[in-house]
Amino acid sequence: MYVKNGTGVLKRVLLSKPQYLKAAPINEIARKWAPELDVEKMLHEHELVVKAYHDAGVETEFLEPDANRPNSVFARDFGGCVREGYILGRFREPLRFQEHTDYEQRMKELGVPVIVEVREGLFEGGDFMFLDEHTIALGMFARTDKKGFEEIKAGLAPYGYEVLPVPGPEAYLHLDMCFNLVDDHIAVAYPGALTEDFKQELAKREIEIVPVPEEAIFAHGCNLQAIGDHRVLSLARNTRVNEELRKRGMTVIELPVTEILKAGGGPHCMTFPLVRI
């Protein structure tokens, strides 16, 4: 088994260091920053993320950085992992095309099989979100389209997964920027980004939403990483969200990450789960 759901105990992840990361203007956040970021600061921040995983008992694997794929630090986006293997996505932005090939090769080296590949549509892993062990919410914002959704739905059906479409505004980029399941029955979200159908689905599953304002989307207020046993990686600056999660019995591990965020991704974006039990 590889990844059981989105909130079980995380045991192993795939990461990539931000050595060549630029604030390329391919999303709303990165457009606000100059192209040059502080590389030393980013590398230090990434080391803190790695340390947080090790301290939590999570093994880390790496795809070596490469100047030809500067955004590979956002490891989440090349696909999505389930119990039987992983879904290989298809990027929209040419800047990210080499990630497809290199992450596919790295997953071969790690022994994780491709069980579905998106070949005609578009799909990025920031839109992939388990609701439970058999149900996956798939965002359709800026980087995953209807054809990609259909390919994933059809490809996962033989394995017993239900895939639910969650359309949303392009400006929000990915589902994980405005919605994140952080425990079995707790999510952090900007409710205004979610369709009524999806909110009804969450209510049916007794998933409580800890709400954030719209501006929190662009400050990565929802881009948290569940690591299981009621623990979550968050940003130190997410003061109110962190407090609300602690009130609900969660252990919040705060990361002083700021520079990497300027390129458009947070802890969830940086993490591709390989084993979650």
Short mmCIF file of N, CA, C and O in Angstrom, two decimals, residues 44-163:
data_model
loop_
_atom_site.label_atom_id
_atom_site.label_comp_id
_atom_site.label_asym_id
_atom_site.label_seq_id
_atom_site.Cartn_x
_atom_site.Cartn_y
_atom_site.Cartn_z
N HIS A 44 17.41 27.36 3.24
CA HIS A 44 17.30 27.22 4.70
C HIS A 44 15.87 26.87 5.10
O HIS A 44 15.65 25.97 5.94
N GLU A 45 14.90 27.54 4.49
CA GLU A 45 13.49 27.25 4.80
C GLU A 45 13.16 25.80 4.45
O GLU A 45 12.47 25.11 5.20
N HIS A 46 13.67 25.36 3.32
CA HIS A 46 13.37 23.98 2.90
C HIS A 46 14.00 22.98 3.86
O HIS A 46 13.39 21.93 4.17
N GLU A 47 15.19 23.27 4.35
CA GLU A 47 15.83 22.41 5.35
C GLU A 47 14.97 22.31 6.62
O GLU A 47 14.90 21.25 7.25
N LEU A 48 14.31 23.41 6.97
CA LEU A 48 13.43 23.40 8.15
C LEU A 48 12.21 22.51 7.91
O LEU A 48 11.74 21.83 8.82
N VAL A 49 11.72 22.52 6.66
CA VAL A 49 10.60 21.63 6.31
C VAL A 49 11.05 20.17 6.42
O VAL A 49 10.35 19.32 7.00
N VAL A 50 12.21 19.86 5.87
CA VAL A 50 12.75 18.50 5.93
C VAL A 50 12.94 18.08 7.39
O VAL A 50 12.57 16.96 7.77
N LYS A 51 13.48 18.97 8.21
CA LYS A 51 13.68 18.66 9.63
C LYS A 51 12.35 18.39 10.32
O LYS A 51 12.24 17.46 11.15
N ALA A 52 11.34 19.18 10.00
CA ALA A 52 10.02 18.97 10.60
C ALA A 52 9.48 17.59 10.25
O ALA A 52 8.90 16.90 11.11
N TYR A 53 9.70 17.16 9.01
CA TYR A 53 9.28 15.81 8.64
C TYR A 53 10.06 14.75 9.41
O TYR A 53 9.48 13.80 9.95
N HIS A 54 11.37 14.90 9.47
CA HIS A 54 12.18 13.92 10.19
C HIS A 54 11.79 13.86 11.67
O HIS A 54 11.68 12.77 12.25
N ASP A 55 11.57 15.01 12.28
CA ASP A 55 11.17 15.05 13.69
C ASP A 55 9.83 14.37 13.91
O ASP A 55 9.56 13.85 15.00
N ALA A 56 8.99 14.36 12.87
CA ALA A 56 7.67 13.73 12.97
C ALA A 56 7.70 12.27 12.54
O ALA A 56 6.64 11.62 12.46
N GLY A 57 8.90 11.75 12.24
CA GLY A 57 9.01 10.35 11.86
C GLY A 57 8.72 10.07 10.40
O GLY A 57 8.42 8.93 10.02
N VAL A 58 8.81 11.09 9.55
CA VAL A 58 8.53 10.94 8.13
C VAL A 58 9.84 10.85 7.35
O VAL A 58 10.70 11.72 7.48
N GLU A 59 9.98 9.81 6.56
CA GLU A 59 11.17 9.64 5.71
C GLU A 59 11.06 10.54 4.49
O GLU A 59 9.97 10.70 3.91
N THR A 60 12.17 11.13 4.07
CA THR A 60 12.15 12.03 2.91
C THR A 60 13.00 11.48 1.76
O THR A 60 14.12 11.03 1.96
N GLU A 61 12.43 11.52 0.56
CA GLU A 61 13.14 11.20 -0.67
C GLU A 61 13.22 12.49 -1.49
O GLU A 61 12.41 13.41 -1.29
N PHE A 62 14.17 12.55 -2.43
CA PHE A 62 14.37 13.79 -3.17
C PHE A 62 14.52 13.55 -4.67
O PHE A 62 15.06 12.54 -5.10
N LEU A 63 13.99 14.51 -5.43
CA LEU A 63 14.37 14.67 -6.83
C LEU A 63 15.39 15.79 -6.84
O LEU A 63 15.13 16.89 -6.34
N GLU A 64 16.58 15.51 -7.38
CA GLU A 64 17.64 16.51 -7.36
C GLU A 64 17.22 17.75 -8.15
O GLU A 64 16.58 17.64 -9.20
N PRO A 65 17.58 18.95 -7.65
CA PRO A 65 17.20 20.17 -8.37
C PRO A 65 17.89 20.28 -9.72
O PRO A 65 18.96 19.72 -9.92
N ASP A 66 17.26 21.00 -10.63
CA ASP A 66 17.78 21.16 -11.99
C ASP A 66 17.35 22.54 -12.48
O ASP A 66 16.17 22.89 -12.37
N ALA A 67 18.27 23.28 -13.07
CA ALA A 67 17.96 24.63 -13.54
C ALA A 67 16.90 24.62 -14.65
O ALA A 67 16.23 25.63 -14.88
N ASN A 68 16.73 23.48 -15.32
CA ASN A 68 15.75 23.39 -16.40
C ASN A 68 14.32 23.13 -15.90
O ASN A 68 13.39 23.11 -16.71
N ARG A 69 14.17 22.89 -14.60
CA ARG A 69 12.82 22.74 -14.03
C ARG A 69 12.79 23.46 -12.68
O ARG A 69 12.71 22.83 -11.62
N PRO A 70 12.81 24.79 -12.70
CA PRO A 70 12.92 25.58 -11.47
C PRO A 70 11.78 25.39 -10.49
O PRO A 70 11.97 25.57 -9.29
N ASN A 71 10.59 24.98 -10.96
CA ASN A 71 9.44 24.86 -10.07
C ASN A 71 9.25 23.47 -9.49
O ASN A 71 8.23 23.20 -8.85
N SER A 72 10.24 22.59 -9.65
CA SER A 72 10.06 21.23 -9.15
C SER A 72 10.03 21.15 -7.63
O SER A 72 9.70 20.10 -7.07
N VAL A 73 10.34 22.25 -6.93
CA VAL A 73 10.17 22.27 -5.47
C VAL A 73 8.71 22.00 -5.11
O VAL A 73 8.43 21.44 -4.04
N PHE A 74 7.79 22.34 -6.00
CA PHE A 74 6.38 22.08 -5.75
C PHE A 74 6.04 20.67 -6.24
O PHE A 74 5.34 20.46 -7.23
N ALA A 75 6.58 19.71 -5.49
CA ALA A 75 6.55 18.29 -5.88
C ALA A 75 5.14 17.74 -6.00
O ALA A 75 4.91 16.76 -6.71
N ARG A 76 4.21 18.31 -5.28
CA ARG A 76 2.82 17.85 -5.29
C ARG A 76 2.26 17.73 -6.70
O ARG A 76 1.44 16.85 -6.99
N ASP A 77 2.70 18.61 -7.61
CA ASP A 77 1.92 18.86 -8.80
C ASP A 77 2.07 17.85 -9.93
O ASP A 77 1.28 17.87 -10.87
N PHE A 78 3.05 16.96 -9.88
CA PHE A 78 3.20 16.05 -11.02
C PHE A 78 2.18 14.94 -11.02
O PHE A 78 2.00 14.25 -12.02
N GLY A 79 1.45 14.76 -9.90
CA GLY A 79 0.45 13.70 -9.89
C GLY A 79 -0.23 13.54 -8.55
O GLY A 79 -0.27 14.47 -7.74
N GLY A 80 -0.75 12.36 -8.31
CA GLY A 80 -1.41 12.06 -7.04
C GLY A 80 -1.24 10.59 -6.72
O GLY A 80 -1.31 9.74 -7.63
N CYS A 81 -1.01 10.26 -5.45
CA CYS A 81 -0.73 8.89 -5.05
C CYS A 81 -1.93 8.28 -4.33
O CYS A 81 -2.57 8.95 -3.50
N VAL A 82 -2.24 7.02 -4.64
CA VAL A 82 -3.31 6.27 -3.99
C VAL A 82 -2.72 4.96 -3.46
O VAL A 82 -1.52 4.76 -3.46
N ARG A 83 -3.59 4.06 -3.01
CA ARG A 83 -3.10 2.80 -2.42
C ARG A 83 -2.29 1.97 -3.40
O ARG A 83 -1.29 1.36 -3.06
N GLU A 84 -2.76 1.94 -4.66
CA GLU A 84 -2.21 0.98 -5.63
C GLU A 84 -1.02 1.52 -6.42
O GLU A 84 -0.34 0.76 -7.10
N GLY A 85 -0.80 2.82 -6.39
CA GLY A 85 0.25 3.44 -7.18
C GLY A 85 -0.04 4.92 -7.32
O GLY A 85 -0.61 5.53 -6.43
N TYR A 86 0.32 5.49 -8.47
CA TYR A 86 0.07 6.92 -8.60
C TYR A 86 -0.47 7.30 -9.97
O TYR A 86 -0.35 6.55 -10.94
N ILE A 87 -1.11 8.47 -10.00
CA ILE A 87 -1.63 9.07 -11.23
C ILE A 87 -0.58 10.05 -11.72
O ILE A 87 -0.15 10.93 -10.98
N LEU A 88 -0.15 9.91 -12.96
CA LEU A 88 0.82 10.83 -13.55
C LEU A 88 0.04 11.91 -14.30
O LEU A 88 -0.74 11.62 -15.20
N GLY A 89 0.26 13.16 -13.90
CA GLY A 89 -0.50 14.26 -14.47
C GLY A 89 0.08 14.81 -15.76
O GLY A 89 0.99 14.24 -16.37
N ARG A 90 -0.46 15.94 -16.16
CA ARG A 90 -0.01 16.62 -17.38
C ARG A 90 -0.07 18.12 -17.12
O ARG A 90 -1.14 18.67 -16.84
N PHE A 91 1.09 18.78 -17.19
CA PHE A 91 1.19 20.19 -16.86
C PHE A 91 0.64 21.08 -17.98
O PHE A 91 0.75 20.75 -19.17
N ARG A 92 0.13 22.24 -17.57
CA ARG A 92 -0.31 23.23 -18.55
C ARG A 92 0.84 24.13 -18.99
O ARG A 92 0.96 24.48 -20.16
N GLU A 93 1.70 24.51 -18.02
CA GLU A 93 2.74 25.50 -18.29
C GLU A 93 4.02 24.84 -18.83
O GLU A 93 4.56 23.93 -18.21
N PRO A 94 4.54 25.32 -19.99
CA PRO A 94 5.77 24.75 -20.56
C PRO A 94 6.95 24.76 -19.58
O PRO A 94 7.81 23.87 -19.64
N LEU A 95 6.98 25.76 -18.70
CA LEU A 95 8.05 25.85 -17.70
C LEU A 95 8.18 24.57 -16.88
O LEU A 95 9.26 24.25 -16.38
N ARG A 96 7.08 23.81 -16.79
CA ARG A 96 7.05 22.65 -15.92
C ARG A 96 7.10 21.32 -16.67
O ARG A 96 7.04 20.26 -16.05
N PHE A 97 7.22 21.36 -17.98
CA PHE A 97 7.14 20.12 -18.76
C PHE A 97 8.21 19.10 -18.37
O PHE A 97 7.94 17.90 -18.34
N GLN A 98 9.42 19.55 -18.10
CA GLN A 98 10.48 18.57 -17.78
C GLN A 98 10.21 17.85 -16.46
O GLN A 98 10.69 16.72 -16.26
N GLU A 99 9.47 18.49 -15.57
CA GLU A 99 9.12 17.82 -14.30
C GLU A 99 8.39 16.51 -14.56
O GLU A 99 8.58 15.53 -13.82
N HIS A 100 7.55 16.51 -15.58
CA HIS A 100 6.79 15.29 -15.92
C HIS A 100 7.74 14.11 -16.12
O HIS A 100 7.60 13.06 -15.49
N THR A 101 8.74 14.31 -16.98
CA THR A 101 9.69 13.25 -17.30
C THR A 101 10.55 12.87 -16.10
O THR A 101 10.74 11.68 -15.80
N ASP A 102 11.06 13.88 -15.40
CA ASP A 102 12.01 13.61 -14.32
C ASP A 102 11.34 13.00 -13.11
O ASP A 102 11.92 12.11 -12.46
N TYR A 103 10.14 13.46 -12.78
CA TYR A 103 9.43 12.85 -11.65
C TYR A 103 8.98 11.43 -12.00
O TYR A 103 9.01 10.52 -11.16
N GLU A 104 8.59 11.21 -13.25
CA GLU A 104 8.22 9.85 -13.67
C GLU A 104 9.41 8.91 -13.49
O GLU A 104 9.26 7.78 -12.97
N GLN A 105 10.59 9.34 -13.88
CA GLN A 105 11.79 8.52 -13.73
C GLN A 105 12.11 8.28 -12.26
O GLN A 105 12.47 7.17 -11.85
N ARG A 106 11.96 9.32 -11.44
CA ARG A 106 12.26 9.18 -10.00
C ARG A 106 11.29 8.20 -9.35
O ARG A 106 11.69 7.40 -8.49
N MET A 107 10.04 8.23 -9.75
CA MET A 107 9.06 7.30 -9.19
C MET A 107 9.37 5.87 -9.60
O MET A 107 9.18 4.93 -8.82
N LYS A 108 9.89 5.68 -10.80
CA LYS A 108 10.34 4.35 -11.22
C LYS A 108 11.45 3.87 -10.31
O LYS A 108 11.46 2.71 -9.86
N GLU A 109 12.40 4.76 -10.02
CA GLU A 109 13.52 4.42 -9.14
C GLU A 109 13.03 4.06 -7.73
O GLU A 109 13.61 3.20 -7.06
N LEU A 110 11.97 4.71 -7.30
CA LEU A 110 11.40 4.46 -5.97
C LEU A 110 10.47 3.26 -5.95
O LEU A 110 9.98 2.86 -4.89
N GLY A 111 10.20 2.71 -7.12
CA GLY A 111 9.38 1.50 -7.20
C GLY A 111 7.89 1.73 -7.08
O GLY A 111 7.14 0.81 -6.75
N VAL A 112 7.42 2.95 -7.38
CA VAL A 112 5.98 3.25 -7.30
C VAL A 112 5.42 3.21 -8.72
O VAL A 112 5.86 3.97 -9.58
N PRO A 113 4.44 2.34 -8.98
CA PRO A 113 3.93 2.19 -10.35
C PRO A 113 2.93 3.28 -10.75
O PRO A 113 2.17 3.78 -9.93
N VAL A 114 2.94 3.62 -12.04
CA VAL A 114 1.88 4.48 -12.60
C VAL A 114 0.66 3.60 -12.84
O VAL A 114 0.75 2.58 -13.52
N ILE A 115 -0.49 4.00 -12.30
CA ILE A 115 -1.71 3.22 -12.58
C ILE A 115 -2.67 3.98 -13.50
O ILE A 115 -3.52 3.37 -14.13
N VAL A 116 -2.50 5.31 -13.57
CA VAL A 116 -3.29 6.14 -14.48
C VAL A 116 -2.37 7.24 -14.99
O VAL A 116 -1.61 7.82 -14.21
N GLU A 117 -2.45 7.53 -16.29
CA GLU A 117 -1.70 8.67 -16.83
C GLU A 117 -2.66 9.57 -17.60
O GLU A 117 -3.42 9.09 -18.45
N VAL A 118 -2.62 10.84 -17.30
CA VAL A 118 -3.42 11.82 -18.04
C VAL A 118 -2.66 12.16 -19.32
O VAL A 118 -1.55 12.71 -19.26
N ARG A 119 -3.24 11.84 -20.46
CA ARG A 119 -2.54 11.99 -21.74
C ARG A 119 -3.14 13.08 -22.63
O ARG A 119 -2.45 13.64 -23.48
N GLU A 120 -4.42 13.37 -22.47
CA GLU A 120 -5.08 14.33 -23.36
C GLU A 120 -5.49 15.61 -22.63
O GLU A 120 -5.37 16.71 -23.18
N GLY A 121 -5.97 15.47 -21.41
CA GLY A 121 -6.38 16.63 -20.64
C GLY A 121 -5.23 17.18 -19.81
O GLY A 121 -4.06 16.90 -20.07
N LEU A 122 -5.58 17.99 -18.81
CA LEU A 122 -4.60 18.58 -17.90
C LEU A 122 -4.92 18.16 -16.48
O LEU A 122 -6.09 18.07 -16.10
N PHE A 123 -3.88 17.91 -15.70
CA PHE A 123 -4.06 17.60 -14.28
C PHE A 123 -2.78 17.90 -13.52
O PHE A 123 -1.70 17.48 -13.92
N GLU A 124 -2.94 18.65 -12.41
CA GLU A 124 -1.83 18.88 -11.49
C GLU A 124 -2.27 18.48 -10.09
O GLU A 124 -3.44 18.62 -9.70
N GLY A 125 -1.31 17.96 -9.33
CA GLY A 125 -1.61 17.35 -8.04
C GLY A 125 -2.14 18.29 -6.97
O GLY A 125 -2.71 17.84 -5.97
N GLY A 126 -1.95 19.61 -7.15
CA GLY A 126 -2.54 20.54 -6.20
C GLY A 126 -4.05 20.51 -6.20
O GLY A 126 -4.70 21.04 -5.29
N ASP A 127 -4.63 19.87 -7.22
CA ASP A 127 -6.08 19.72 -7.31
C ASP A 127 -6.58 18.39 -6.78
O ASP A 127 -7.79 18.11 -6.83
N PHE A 128 -5.69 17.56 -6.26
CA PHE A 128 -6.02 16.18 -5.85
C PHE A 128 -6.17 16.13 -4.34
O PHE A 128 -5.24 16.44 -3.60
N MET A 129 -7.36 15.75 -3.86
CA MET A 129 -7.61 15.78 -2.42
C MET A 129 -8.51 14.60 -2.00
O MET A 129 -9.66 14.50 -2.43
N PHE A 130 -7.97 13.70 -1.18
CA PHE A 130 -8.81 12.64 -0.61
C PHE A 130 -9.85 13.27 0.32
O PHE A 130 -9.54 14.17 1.11
N LEU A 131 -11.08 12.74 0.27
CA LEU A 131 -12.08 13.03 1.31
C LEU A 131 -12.20 11.86 2.27
O LEU A 131 -12.51 12.04 3.45
N ASP A 132 -12.00 10.66 1.76
CA ASP A 132 -11.89 9.45 2.58
C ASP A 132 -11.12 8.43 1.75
O ASP A 132 -10.59 8.75 0.68
N GLU A 133 -11.05 7.20 2.21
CA GLU A 133 -10.22 6.20 1.53
C GLU A 133 -10.69 5.84 0.13
O GLU A 133 -9.94 5.27 -0.66
N HIS A 134 -11.96 6.16 -0.18
CA HIS A 134 -12.52 5.75 -1.47
C HIS A 134 -13.01 6.93 -2.29
O HIS A 134 -13.53 6.72 -3.40
N THR A 135 -12.86 8.14 -1.78
CA THR A 135 -13.43 9.31 -2.45
C THR A 135 -12.37 10.39 -2.61
O THR A 135 -11.70 10.77 -1.64
N ILE A 136 -12.23 10.91 -3.82
CA ILE A 136 -11.24 11.94 -4.14
C ILE A 136 -11.96 13.15 -4.72
O ILE A 136 -12.78 13.02 -5.65
N ALA A 137 -11.69 14.31 -4.15
CA ALA A 137 -12.16 15.57 -4.73
C ALA A 137 -11.10 16.05 -5.71
O ALA A 137 -9.91 16.06 -5.39
N LEU A 138 -11.53 16.45 -6.90
CA LEU A 138 -10.59 16.91 -7.91
C LEU A 138 -10.94 18.34 -8.32
O LEU A 138 -11.98 18.58 -8.94
N GLY A 139 -10.07 19.27 -7.94
CA GLY A 139 -10.29 20.66 -8.30
C GLY A 139 -10.15 20.88 -9.79
O GLY A 139 -9.33 20.26 -10.46
N MET A 140 -10.97 21.79 -10.31
CA MET A 140 -10.90 22.19 -11.72
C MET A 140 -10.88 23.71 -11.73
O MET A 140 -11.90 24.36 -11.90
N PHE A 141 -9.68 24.25 -11.47
CA PHE A 141 -9.48 25.69 -11.37
C PHE A 141 -8.70 26.17 -12.60
O PHE A 141 -9.28 26.34 -13.66
N ALA A 142 -7.37 26.34 -12.45
CA ALA A 142 -6.56 26.83 -13.57
C ALA A 142 -5.75 25.73 -14.24
O ALA A 142 -5.36 25.87 -15.40
N ARG A 143 -5.47 24.63 -13.55
CA ARG A 143 -4.47 23.69 -14.04
C ARG A 143 -4.99 22.27 -14.28
O ARG A 143 -4.25 21.40 -14.71
N THR A 144 -6.24 22.02 -13.94
CA THR A 144 -6.87 20.72 -14.23
C THR A 144 -8.15 21.01 -15.00
O THR A 144 -8.93 21.87 -14.60
N ASP A 145 -8.35 20.31 -16.12
CA ASP A 145 -9.54 20.59 -16.93
C ASP A 145 -10.49 19.39 -16.96
O ASP A 145 -10.24 18.35 -16.34
N LYS A 146 -11.61 19.58 -17.67
CA LYS A 146 -12.66 18.57 -17.70
C LYS A 146 -12.15 17.25 -18.28
O LYS A 146 -12.46 16.16 -17.77
N LYS A 147 -11.32 17.32 -19.32
CA LYS A 147 -10.80 16.10 -19.92
C LYS A 147 -9.87 15.37 -18.95
O LYS A 147 -9.93 14.14 -18.84
N GLY A 148 -9.04 16.13 -18.24
CA GLY A 148 -8.18 15.50 -17.23
C GLY A 148 -9.00 14.83 -16.15
O GLY A 148 -8.69 13.71 -15.72
N PHE A 149 -10.06 15.50 -15.71
CA PHE A 149 -10.96 14.90 -14.72
C PHE A 149 -11.54 13.59 -15.24
O PHE A 149 -11.57 12.58 -14.53
N GLU A 150 -12.01 13.61 -16.47
CA GLU A 150 -12.64 12.40 -17.05
C GLU A 150 -11.65 11.25 -17.14
O GLU A 150 -12.00 10.09 -16.87
N GLU A 151 -10.41 11.55 -17.52
CA GLU A 151 -9.39 10.50 -17.62
C GLU A 151 -9.10 9.88 -16.25
O GLU A 151 -8.95 8.67 -16.12
N ILE A 152 -9.02 10.73 -15.22
CA ILE A 152 -8.74 10.23 -13.87
C ILE A 152 -9.93 9.45 -13.33
O ILE A 152 -9.76 8.36 -12.75
N LYS A 153 -11.11 9.96 -13.54
CA LYS A 153 -12.32 9.27 -13.06
C LYS A 153 -12.42 7.88 -13.68
O LYS A 153 -12.64 6.89 -12.97
N ALA A 154 -12.21 7.79 -14.99
CA ALA A 154 -12.28 6.50 -15.68
C ALA A 154 -11.13 5.59 -15.26
O ALA A 154 -11.32 4.38 -15.06
N GLY A 155 -9.94 6.15 -15.10
CA GLY A 155 -8.78 5.35 -14.75
C GLY A 155 -8.82 4.79 -13.35
O GLY A 155 -8.32 3.68 -13.09
N LEU A 156 -9.44 5.53 -12.43
CA LEU A 156 -9.50 5.07 -11.03
C LEU A 156 -10.73 4.22 -10.73
O LEU A 156 -10.76 3.52 -9.72
N ALA A 157 -11.73 4.26 -11.60
CA ALA A 157 -12.96 3.50 -11.36
C ALA A 157 -12.72 2.01 -11.12
O ALA A 157 -13.31 1.43 -10.19
N PRO A 158 -11.83 1.35 -11.88
CA PRO A 158 -11.61 -0.08 -11.64
C PRO A 158 -11.02 -0.38 -10.26
O PRO A 158 -11.10 -1.52 -9.79
N TYR A 159 -10.44 0.62 -9.62
CA TYR A 159 -9.86 0.42 -8.29
C TYR A 159 -10.85 0.77 -7.17
O TYR A 159 -10.51 0.68 -5.99
N GLY A 160 -12.05 1.19 -7.56
CA GLY A 160 -13.09 1.44 -6.57
C GLY A 160 -13.14 2.86 -6.02
O GLY A 160 -13.80 3.10 -5.00
N TYR A 161 -12.50 3.81 -6.71
CA TYR A 161 -12.52 5.20 -6.24
C TYR A 161 -13.63 5.99 -6.91
O TYR A 161 -13.87 5.84 -8.11
N GLU A 162 -14.26 6.84 -6.12
CA GLU A 162 -15.19 7.84 -6.66
C GLU A 162 -14.44 9.16 -6.75
O GLU A 162 -13.76 9.56 -5.80
N VAL A 163 -14.55 9.84 -7.89
CA VAL A 163 -13.86 11.12 -8.09
C VAL A 163 -14.91 12.21 -8.28
O VAL A 163 -15.73 12.12 -9.20
#
